[in-house]
PDB file of C-alpha atoms in Angstrom:
ATOM      1  CA  MET A   1     163.330 208.315  26.349  1.00 57.00           C
ATOM      2  CA  SER A   2     160.460 208.612  23.829  1.00 62.00           C
ATOM      3  CA  ASN A   3     158.494 211.819  23.308  1.00 69.00           C
ATOM      4  CA  THR A   4     155.494 210.187  25.007  1.00 66.00           C
ATOM      5  CA  GLU A   5     157.547 209.197  28.052  1.00 63.00           C
ATOM      6  CA  SER A   6     159.096 212.663  28.155  1.00 76.00           C
ATOM      7  CA  SER A   7     155.636 214.267  28.082  1.00 72.00           C
ATOM      8  CA  LEU A   8     154.401 211.992  30.868  1.00 71.00           C
ATOM      9  CA  THR A   9     157.448 212.887  32.942  1.00 87.00           C
ATOM     10  CA  ALA A  10     156.726 216.586  32.432  1.00 89.00           C
ATOM     11  CA  PHE A  11     153.079 216.088  33.467  1.00 86.00           C
ATOM     12  CA  GLU A  12     154.187 214.173  36.555  1.00 90.00           C
ATOM     13  CA  ARG A  13     156.593 216.990  37.462  1.00 92.00           C
ATOM     14  CA  LEU A  14     153.845 219.588  37.082  1.00 93.00           C
ATOM     15  CA  GLY A  15     151.546 217.455  39.228  1.00 91.00           C
ATOM     16  CA  ARG A  16     154.141 217.133  41.980  1.00 92.00           C
ATOM     17  CA  ILE A  17     154.825 220.880  41.938  1.00 95.00           C
ATOM     18  CA  LEU A  18     151.125 221.675  42.233  1.00 94.00           C
ATOM     19  CA  ASP A  19     150.736 219.170  45.072  1.00 93.00           C
ATOM     20  CA  ILE A  20     153.459 220.988  47.017  1.00 95.00           C
ATOM     21  CA  LEU A  21     152.138 224.453  46.202  1.00 95.00           C
ATOM     22  CA  ARG A  22     148.622 223.454  47.248  1.00 93.00           C
ATOM     23  CA  VAL A  23     150.032 222.863  50.728  1.00 93.00           C
ATOM     24  CA  GLU A  24     152.861 225.363  51.152  1.00 94.00           C
ATOM     25  CA  CYS A  25     152.005 228.424  48.991  1.00 95.00           C
ATOM     26  CA  PRO A  26     149.673 230.988  50.644  1.00 94.00           C
ATOM     27  CA  TRP A  27     148.118 231.886  47.265  1.00 93.00           C
ATOM     28  CA  ASP A  28     147.804 228.435  45.690  1.00 93.00           C
ATOM     29  CA  SER A  29     146.486 226.826  48.854  1.00 93.00           C
ATOM     30  CA  VAL A  30     143.366 229.020  48.960  1.00 94.00           C
ATOM     31  CA  GLN A  31     142.402 228.872  45.284  1.00 94.00           C
ATOM     32  CA  THR A  32     139.057 227.366  44.300  1.00 94.00           C
ATOM     33  CA  ILE A  33     137.323 226.390  41.079  1.00 94.00           C
ATOM     34  CA  ASP A  34     135.523 229.754  41.165  1.00 94.00           C
ATOM     35  CA  SER A  35     138.584 231.886  41.921  1.00 95.00           C
ATOM     36  CA  LEU A  36     140.513 230.399  38.994  1.00 95.00           C
ATOM     37  CA  ARG A  37     137.741 230.731  36.415  1.00 94.00           C
ATOM     38  CA  TYR A  38     138.335 234.337  35.313  1.00 91.00           C
ATOM     39  CA  LEU A  39     142.098 233.805  35.315  1.00 94.00           C
ATOM     40  CA  THR A  40     141.688 230.838  32.974  1.00 95.00           C
ATOM     41  CA  ILE A  41     139.576 232.973  30.639  1.00 93.00           C
ATOM     42  CA  GLU A  42     142.381 235.557  30.586  1.00 94.00           C
ATOM     43  CA  GLU A  43     144.975 232.872  29.822  1.00 95.00           C
ATOM     44  CA  THR A  44     142.809 231.516  27.001  1.00 94.00           C
ATOM     45  CA  TYR A  45     142.603 234.934  25.376  1.00 92.00           C
ATOM     46  CA  GLU A  46     146.364 235.395  25.725  1.00 95.00           C
ATOM     47  CA  PHE A  47     146.880 232.044  24.005  1.00 95.00           C
ATOM     48  CA  SER A  48     144.438 233.133  21.283  1.00 92.00           C
ATOM     49  CA  GLU A  49     146.420 236.329  20.690  1.00 91.00           C
ATOM     50  CA  ALA A  50     149.635 234.317  20.363  1.00 94.00           C
ATOM     51  CA  ILE A  51     147.955 232.095  17.756  1.00 92.00           C
ATOM     52  CA  LEU A  52     146.799 235.098  15.722  1.00 89.00           C
ATOM     53  CA  ALA A  53     150.301 236.573  15.900  1.00 88.00           C
ATOM     54  CA  LYS A  54     151.839 233.215  14.861  1.00 91.00           C
ATOM     55  CA  ASP A  55     154.188 233.708  17.821  1.00 95.00           C
ATOM     56  CA  TYR A  56     155.170 230.126  18.678  1.00 97.00           C
ATOM     57  CA  SER A  57     157.435 231.176  21.516  1.00 97.00           C
ATOM     58  CA  GLU A  58     154.535 232.955  23.194  1.00 96.00           C
ATOM     59  CA  MET A  59     152.201 230.068  22.319  1.00 96.00           C
ATOM     60  CA  ARG A  60     154.508 227.676  24.165  1.00 96.00           C
ATOM     61  CA  LYS A  61     154.427 229.866  27.267  1.00 96.00           C
ATOM     62  CA  GLU A  62     150.661 230.389  27.205  1.00 96.00           C
ATOM     63  CA  LEU A  63     149.975 226.714  26.512  1.00 96.00           C
ATOM     64  CA  GLY A  64     152.060 225.896  29.575  1.00 96.00           C
ATOM     65  CA  ASP A  65     149.906 228.286  31.608  1.00 96.00           C
ATOM     66  CA  LEU A  66     146.768 226.549  30.347  1.00 96.00           C
ATOM     67  CA  PHE A  67     148.171 223.099  31.167  1.00 94.00           C
ATOM     68  CA  MET A  68     148.834 224.355  34.682  1.00 95.00           C
ATOM     69  CA  HIS A  69     145.293 225.695  35.031  1.00 96.00           C
ATOM     70  CA  LEU A  70     143.727 222.450  33.803  1.00 95.00           C
ATOM     71  CA  MET A  71     145.772 220.352  36.194  1.00 94.00           C
ATOM     72  CA  PHE A  72     145.034 222.829  39.003  1.00 95.00           C
ATOM     73  CA  TYR A  73     141.289 222.311  38.478  1.00 96.00           C
ATOM     74  CA  ALA A  74     141.793 218.548  38.539  1.00 95.00           C
ATOM     75  CA  LYS A  75     143.804 218.766  41.780  1.00 93.00           C
ATOM     76  CA  ILE A  76     141.091 220.851  43.457  1.00 94.00           C
ATOM     77  CA  ALA A  77     138.400 218.427  42.272  1.00 95.00           C
ATOM     78  CA  GLU A  78     140.393 215.516  43.673  1.00 93.00           C
ATOM     79  CA  ASP A  79     140.848 217.297  47.005  1.00 91.00           C
ATOM     80  CA  GLU A  80     137.078 217.848  47.164  1.00 93.00           C
ATOM     81  CA  HIS A  81     136.394 214.226  46.131  1.00 94.00           C
ATOM     82  CA  LYS A  82     134.420 215.327  43.068  1.00 96.00           C
ATOM     83  CA  PHE A  83     136.379 213.500  40.347  1.00 94.00           C
ATOM     84  CA  THR A  84     139.930 212.442  39.549  1.00 92.00           C
ATOM     85  CA  THR A  85     142.339 213.529  36.831  1.00 90.00           C
ATOM     86  CA  GLU A  86     142.200 210.016  35.390  1.00 91.00           C
ATOM     87  CA  GLU A  87     138.396 210.150  35.205  1.00 94.00           C
ATOM     88  CA  ALA A  88     138.498 213.452  33.330  1.00 93.00           C
ATOM     89  CA  ILE A  89     141.101 212.196  30.826  1.00 92.00           C
ATOM     90  CA  HIS A  90     139.445 208.807  30.342  1.00 92.00           C
ATOM     91  CA  GLY A  91     136.164 210.652  29.830  1.00 92.00           C
ATOM     92  CA  ILE A  92     137.464 212.590  26.823  1.00 92.00           C
ATOM     93  CA  CYS A  93     139.213 209.462  25.517  1.00 92.00           C
ATOM     94  CA  ASP A  94     135.943 207.498  25.671  1.00 89.00           C
ATOM     95  CA  LYS A  95     134.160 210.344  23.898  1.00 87.00           C
ATOM     96  CA  LEU A  96     136.747 210.400  21.096  1.00 88.00           C
ATOM     97  CA  VAL A  97     136.443 206.631  20.611  1.00 87.00           C
ATOM     98  CA  SER A  98     132.650 206.865  20.534  1.00 83.00           C
ATOM     99  CA  ARG A  99     132.613 209.714  18.024  1.00 81.00           C
ATOM    100  CA  HIS A 100     135.132 208.096  15.646  1.00 84.00           C
ATOM    101  CA  PRO A 101     133.740 204.600  14.997  1.00 82.00           C
ATOM    102  CA  HIS A 102     135.338 204.679  11.548  1.00 83.00           C
ATOM    103  CA  ILE A 103     138.844 204.878  13.073  1.00 86.00           C
ATOM    104  CA  ALA A 104     140.521 202.182  15.199  1.00 87.00           C
ATOM    105  CA  LEU A 105     141.264 203.753  18.597  1.00 89.00           C
ATOM    106  CA  PRO A 106     142.394 202.192  21.906  1.00 89.00           C
ATOM    107  CA  ASP A 107     139.971 201.590  24.770  1.00 86.00           C
ATOM    108  CA  ARG A 108     140.993 201.781  28.451  1.00 86.00           C
ATOM    109  CA  ASN A 109     142.747 198.432  28.180  1.00 85.00           C
ATOM    110  CA  GLY A 110     144.660 199.418  25.056  1.00 85.00           C
ATOM    111  CA  ASN A 111     142.545 197.291  22.719  1.00 84.00           C
ATOM    112  CA  LEU A 112     141.654 198.928  19.413  1.00 86.00           C
ATOM    113  CA  GLN A 113     137.965 199.614  18.852  1.00 80.00           C
ATOM    114  CA  GLY A 114     136.184 200.580  15.630  1.00 78.00           C
ATOM    115  CA  GLY A 115     137.987 201.129  12.377  1.00 77.00           C
ATOM    116  CA  SER A 116     135.290 200.092   9.924  1.00 70.00           C
ATOM    117  CA  ASP A 117     135.259 201.199   6.313  1.00 64.00           C
ATOM    118  CA  ASN A 118     132.272 203.425   6.966  1.00 66.00           C
ATOM    119  CA  ALA A 119     132.509 207.142   6.240  1.00 65.00           C
ATOM    120  CA  ALA A 120     132.929 209.602   9.088  1.00 62.00           C
ATOM    121  CA  PRO A 121     129.590 210.037  10.910  1.00 61.00           C
ATOM    122  CA  LEU A 122     127.730 213.317  11.233  1.00 62.00           C
ATOM    123  CA  TRP A 123     129.108 214.499  14.585  1.00 65.00           C
ATOM    124  CA  GLU A 124     125.963 216.273  15.745  1.00 67.00           C
ATOM    125  CA  LYS A 125     123.871 213.150  15.179  1.00 69.00           C
ATOM    126  CA  VAL A 126     126.354 211.151  17.259  1.00 68.00           C
ATOM    127  CA  LYS A 127     126.117 213.732  20.055  1.00 69.00           C
ATOM    128  CA  MET A 128     122.320 213.525  20.027  1.00 67.00           C
ATOM    129  CA  LYS A 129     122.582 209.774  20.570  1.00 68.00           C
ATOM    130  CA  GLU A 130     124.702 210.547  23.647  1.00 70.00           C
ATOM    131  CA  GLY A 131     121.719 212.205  25.300  1.00 69.00           C
ATOM    132  CA  ARG A 132     121.554 215.800  24.119  1.00 74.00           C
ATOM    133  CA  LYS A 133     118.064 217.229  23.680  1.00 79.00           C
ATOM    134  CA  SER A 134     118.991 219.871  21.103  1.00 86.00           C
ATOM    135  CA  ILE A 135     121.576 220.196  18.344  1.00 84.00           C
ATOM    136  CA  LEU A 136     122.453 223.647  19.715  1.00 89.00           C
ATOM    137  CA  GLU A 137     122.733 222.504  23.332  1.00 85.00           C
ATOM    138  CA  GLY A 138     126.516 222.368  23.263  1.00 81.00           C
ATOM    139  CA  VAL A 139     126.977 226.090  22.475  1.00 89.00           C
ATOM    140  CA  PRO A 140     127.723 227.902  25.770  1.00 89.00           C
ATOM    141  CA  SER A 141     125.626 231.014  26.450  1.00 88.00           C
ATOM    142  CA  SER A 142     128.741 232.824  27.693  1.00 87.00           C
ATOM    143  CA  LEU A 143     130.627 232.557  24.400  1.00 89.00           C
ATOM    144  CA  PRO A 144     131.572 235.883  22.770  1.00 92.00           C
ATOM    145  CA  THR A 145     128.768 236.838  20.404  1.00 94.00           C
ATOM    146  CA  LEU A 146     130.683 236.447  17.146  1.00 94.00           C
ATOM    147  CA  VAL A 147     132.121 233.068  18.150  1.00 94.00           C
ATOM    148  CA  LYS A 148     128.654 231.956  19.227  1.00 95.00           C
ATOM    149  CA  SER A 149     127.273 232.807  15.765  1.00 96.00           C
ATOM    150  CA  ILE A 150     129.963 230.668  14.146  1.00 95.00           C
ATOM    151  CA  ARG A 151     129.337 227.728  16.466  1.00 94.00           C
ATOM    152  CA  LEU A 152     125.543 227.903  16.086  1.00 94.00           C
ATOM    153  CA  GLN A 153     125.932 227.793  12.314  1.00 95.00           C
ATOM    154  CA  GLU A 154     128.452 224.946  12.471  1.00 92.00           C
ATOM    155  CA  LYS A 155     126.145 222.925  14.728  1.00 90.00           C
ATOM    156  CA  ALA A 156     123.190 223.422  12.358  1.00 91.00           C
ATOM    157  CA  ALA A 157     125.337 222.582   9.335  1.00 91.00           C
ATOM    158  CA  GLY A 158     126.400 219.391  11.110  1.00 84.00           C
ATOM    159  CA  VAL A 159     122.912 217.954  10.557  1.00 84.00           C
ATOM    160  CA  GLY A 160     122.499 219.325   7.043  1.00 88.00           C
ATOM    161  CA  TYR A 161     120.862 222.710   7.702  1.00 91.00           C
ATOM    162  CA  GLU A 162     123.113 224.665   5.374  1.00 94.00           C
ATOM    163  CA  PHE A 163     123.127 226.674   2.142  1.00 95.00           C
ATOM    164  CA  PRO A 164     124.083 224.462  -0.800  1.00 94.00           C
ATOM    165  CA  SER A 165     126.687 226.866  -2.200  1.00 96.00           C
ATOM    166  CA  VAL A 166     128.709 230.050  -1.743  1.00 97.00           C
ATOM    167  CA  GLU A 167     126.352 231.777  -4.176  1.00 97.00           C
ATOM    168  CA  HIS A 168     123.319 230.974  -2.037  1.00 97.00           C
ATOM    169  CA  ALA A 169     125.107 232.275   1.047  1.00 97.00           C
ATOM    170  CA  PHE A 170     126.027 235.501  -0.750  1.00 97.00           C
ATOM    171  CA  ASN A 171     122.463 235.946  -1.966  1.00 97.00           C
ATOM    172  CA  LYS A 172     121.370 235.808   1.674  1.00 97.00           C
ATOM    173  CA  VAL A 173     123.816 238.627   2.455  1.00 98.00           C
ATOM    174  CA  LYS A 174     122.313 240.747  -0.325  1.00 98.00           C
ATOM    175  CA  GLU A 175     118.799 239.947   0.892  1.00 97.00           C
ATOM    176  CA  GLU A 176     119.610 240.979   4.475  1.00 98.00           C
ATOM    177  CA  TYR A 177     121.377 244.134   3.274  1.00 97.00           C
ATOM    178  CA  SER A 178     118.260 245.100   1.302  1.00 97.00           C
ATOM    179  CA  GLU A 179     116.061 244.539   4.351  1.00 97.00           C
ATOM    180  CA  LEU A 180     118.389 246.685   6.445  1.00 97.00           C
ATOM    181  CA  GLN A 181     118.125 249.481   3.883  1.00 97.00           C
ATOM    182  CA  GLU A 182     114.327 249.313   4.126  1.00 97.00           C
ATOM    183  CA  ALA A 183     114.519 249.489   7.937  1.00 97.00           C
ATOM    184  CA  ILE A 184     116.802 252.537   7.705  1.00 97.00           C
ATOM    185  CA  GLU A 185     114.307 254.259   5.415  1.00 96.00           C
ATOM    186  CA  GLU A 186     111.545 253.515   7.937  1.00 95.00           C
ATOM    187  CA  GLY A 187     113.643 255.076  10.707  1.00 94.00           C
ATOM    188  CA  ASP A 188     112.653 252.359  13.182  1.00 93.00           C
ATOM    189  CA  LYS A 189     115.785 251.841  15.284  1.00 95.00           C
ATOM    190  CA  GLN A 190     114.628 248.542  16.771  1.00 96.00           C
ATOM    191  CA  HIS A 191     113.912 247.183  13.294  1.00 96.00           C
ATOM    192  CA  MET A 192     117.260 248.530  12.087  1.00 97.00           C
ATOM    193  CA  GLU A 193     119.067 246.722  14.897  1.00 97.00           C
ATOM    194  CA  GLU A 194     117.274 243.466  14.089  1.00 97.00           C
ATOM    195  CA  GLU A 195     118.129 243.659  10.396  1.00 97.00           C
ATOM    196  CA  PHE A 196     121.706 244.713  11.142  1.00 97.00           C
ATOM    197  CA  GLY A 197     122.074 241.610  13.315  1.00 97.00           C
ATOM    198  CA  ASP A 198     120.636 239.466  10.515  1.00 98.00           C
ATOM    199  CA  LEU A 199     123.155 240.970   8.097  1.00 98.00           C
ATOM    200  CA  LEU A 200     126.057 240.218  10.432  1.00 97.00           C
ATOM    201  CA  PHE A 201     124.822 236.644  10.852  1.00 97.00           C
ATOM    202  CA  ALA A 202     124.568 236.254   7.072  1.00 98.00           C
ATOM    203  CA  LEU A 203     128.113 237.619   6.632  1.00 98.00           C
ATOM    204  CA  VAL A 204     129.407 235.060   9.139  1.00 97.00           C
ATOM    205  CA  LYS A 205     127.696 232.280   7.148  1.00 97.00           C
ATOM    206  CA  TRP A 206     129.037 233.588   3.834  1.00 98.00           C
ATOM    207  CA  GLY A 207     132.509 233.655   5.354  1.00 97.00           C
ATOM    208  CA  ARG A 208     132.133 230.022   6.430  1.00 96.00           C
ATOM    209  CA  HIS A 209     131.276 229.041   2.860  1.00 96.00           C
ATOM    210  CA  LEU A 210     134.398 230.856   1.700  1.00 97.00           C
ATOM    211  CA  GLY A 211     136.459 228.930   4.253  1.00 95.00           C
ATOM    212  CA  LEU A 212     136.917 232.005   6.441  1.00 96.00           C
ATOM    213  CA  ASN A 213     136.435 232.290  10.197  1.00 95.00           C
ATOM    214  CA  ALA A 214     134.717 235.591  10.945  1.00 96.00           C
ATOM    215  CA  ASP A 215     136.206 235.864  14.426  1.00 94.00           C
ATOM    216  CA  ASP A 216     139.748 235.328  13.150  1.00 92.00           C
ATOM    217  CA  ALA A 217     139.179 237.815  10.350  1.00 94.00           C
ATOM    218  CA  LEU A 218     137.779 240.508  12.641  1.00 95.00           C
ATOM    219  CA  SER A 219     140.493 239.898  15.253  1.00 92.00           C
ATOM    220  CA  ARG A 220     143.187 240.494  12.640  1.00 91.00           C
ATOM    221  CA  THR A 221     141.391 243.598  11.391  1.00 94.00           C
ATOM    222  CA  ASN A 222     141.222 244.897  14.964  1.00 93.00           C
ATOM    223  CA  GLN A 223     144.955 244.329  15.343  1.00 90.00           C
ATOM    224  CA  LYS A 224     145.613 246.066  12.030  1.00 93.00           C
ATOM    225  CA  PHE A 225     143.467 249.060  13.001  1.00 95.00           C
ATOM    226  CA  LYS A 226     145.187 249.310  16.394  1.00 94.00           C
ATOM    227  CA  SER A 227     148.617 249.210  14.791  1.00 94.00           C
ATOM    228  CA  ARG A 228     147.763 251.868  12.217  1.00 95.00           C
ATOM    229  CA  PHE A 229     146.053 254.099  14.755  1.00 96.00           C
ATOM    230  CA  SER A 230     149.085 253.875  17.063  1.00 95.00           C
ATOM    231  CA  TYR A 231     151.282 254.833  14.109  1.00 95.00           C
ATOM    232  CA  MET A 232     149.107 257.906  13.528  1.00 95.00           C
ATOM    233  CA  GLU A 233     149.342 258.953  17.189  1.00 95.00           C
ATOM    234  CA  GLN A 234     153.119 258.552  17.179  1.00 95.00           C
ATOM    235  CA  ALA A 235     153.445 260.433  13.904  1.00 95.00           C
ATOM    236  CA  ALA A 236     151.422 263.317  15.312  1.00 94.00           C
ATOM    237  CA  GLY A 237     153.526 263.278  18.464  1.00 94.00           C
ATOM    238  CA  SER A 238     156.749 263.435  16.436  1.00 93.00           C
ATOM    239  CA  GLN A 239     155.387 266.685  14.988  1.00 92.00           C
ATOM    240  CA  GLY A 240     154.842 268.035  18.502  1.00 92.00           C
ATOM    241  CA  ARG A 241     151.051 267.791  18.231  1.00 93.00           C
ATOM    242  CA  ASN A 242     148.271 265.894  19.992  1.00 93.00           C
ATOM    243  CA  PHE A 243     146.415 263.554  17.693  1.00 94.00           C
ATOM    244  CA  SER A 244     143.055 264.801  18.930  1.00 93.00           C
ATOM    245  CA  ASP A 245     143.979 268.331  17.759  1.00 93.00           C
ATOM    246  CA  LEU A 246     144.324 267.257  14.108  1.00 94.00           C
ATOM    247  CA  ASP A 247     141.493 267.980  11.688  1.00 94.00           C
ATOM    248  CA  ILE A 248     139.904 265.120   9.759  1.00 95.00           C
ATOM    249  CA  GLU A 249     141.951 265.703   6.609  1.00 95.00           C
ATOM    250  CA  GLU A 250     145.210 265.556   8.570  1.00 94.00           C
ATOM    251  CA  MET A 251     144.042 262.344  10.208  1.00 95.00           C
ATOM    252  CA  ARG A 252     143.194 260.838   6.814  1.00 95.00           C
ATOM    253  CA  SER A 253     146.612 261.806   5.497  1.00 95.00           C
ATOM    254  CA  LEU A 254     148.308 260.037   8.423  1.00 95.00           C
ATOM    255  CA  TRP A 255     146.074 257.004   7.904  1.00 95.00           C
ATOM    256  CA  LYS A 256     147.231 256.721   4.299  1.00 94.00           C
ATOM    257  CA  GLU A 257     150.823 257.060   5.497  1.00 94.00           C
ATOM    258  CA  ALA A 258     150.270 254.307   8.075  1.00 95.00           C
ATOM    259  CA  LYS A 259     148.761 251.992   5.450  1.00 93.00           C
ATOM    260  CA  LYS A 260     151.716 252.585   3.151  1.00 92.00           C
ATOM    261  CA  ASN A 261     154.431 252.134   5.792  1.00 91.00           C
ATOM    262  CA  LEU A 262     152.802 249.269   7.673  1.00 88.00           C
ATOM    263  CA  GLY A 263     151.171 247.578   4.722  1.00 75.00           C
ATOM    264  CA  LYS A 264     153.924 245.057   3.987  1.00 53.00           C
ATOM    265  CA  GLN A 265     154.237 243.772   7.550  1.00 52.00           C
ATOM    266  CA  GLN A 266     150.436 243.517   7.891  1.00 53.00           C
ATOM    267  CA  SER A 267     149.722 241.844   4.578  1.00 45.00           C
TER     268      SER A 267
END
């Protein structure tokens, strides 16, 4: 059995299991598109954490959970006569064929389409031809703020609105930092907040030019801080003291110790 056939068999098994659970399980039988939404968000974040940790065993488990959620949505939609699983999958297949005219890809009948010698198209221009009214239309309002900044910048860059170099992006960071300093001197908190936001946005853009994803970078820094802070709490506890009772110099000493002892595994 080929890998493709094996995957199809696994999908068919999952589909059959969900069909049975939708009828016989008290919990599964009452789920709706709305009731699953927040659970899917949780699963997505768990999968994200596994990616950041490079934990492939956990990734496999979380990816399985996401597959189940996606098929669950499709089953509910079919039950409500909204759309079928095949329609959803063919929809993304058609989109991929449309957006990659430079690559030969199969249509619904298995016939290869495209594959010219032309260079890859500008994706955002292709999407506009599909009916979008704005380049930024595809960025969900509910995205986490930092991720939204990255996606807004990527969308704009997709049609050429971009700094020409890393140096230009860094100069923008310095410009925004200077404007923030002026706002601080003025003491206008609203102006300070505005300039601080501009600085963060400029840092995200500079990171993109350096090939860095700001959300990934900050997520790893958060994990590093959490690990080091936990080390400090445990170290204080091993001395029979509460961390909150330490003075700032003792805390700094433990922080240096945490950096030294955890540095190798976090590098």
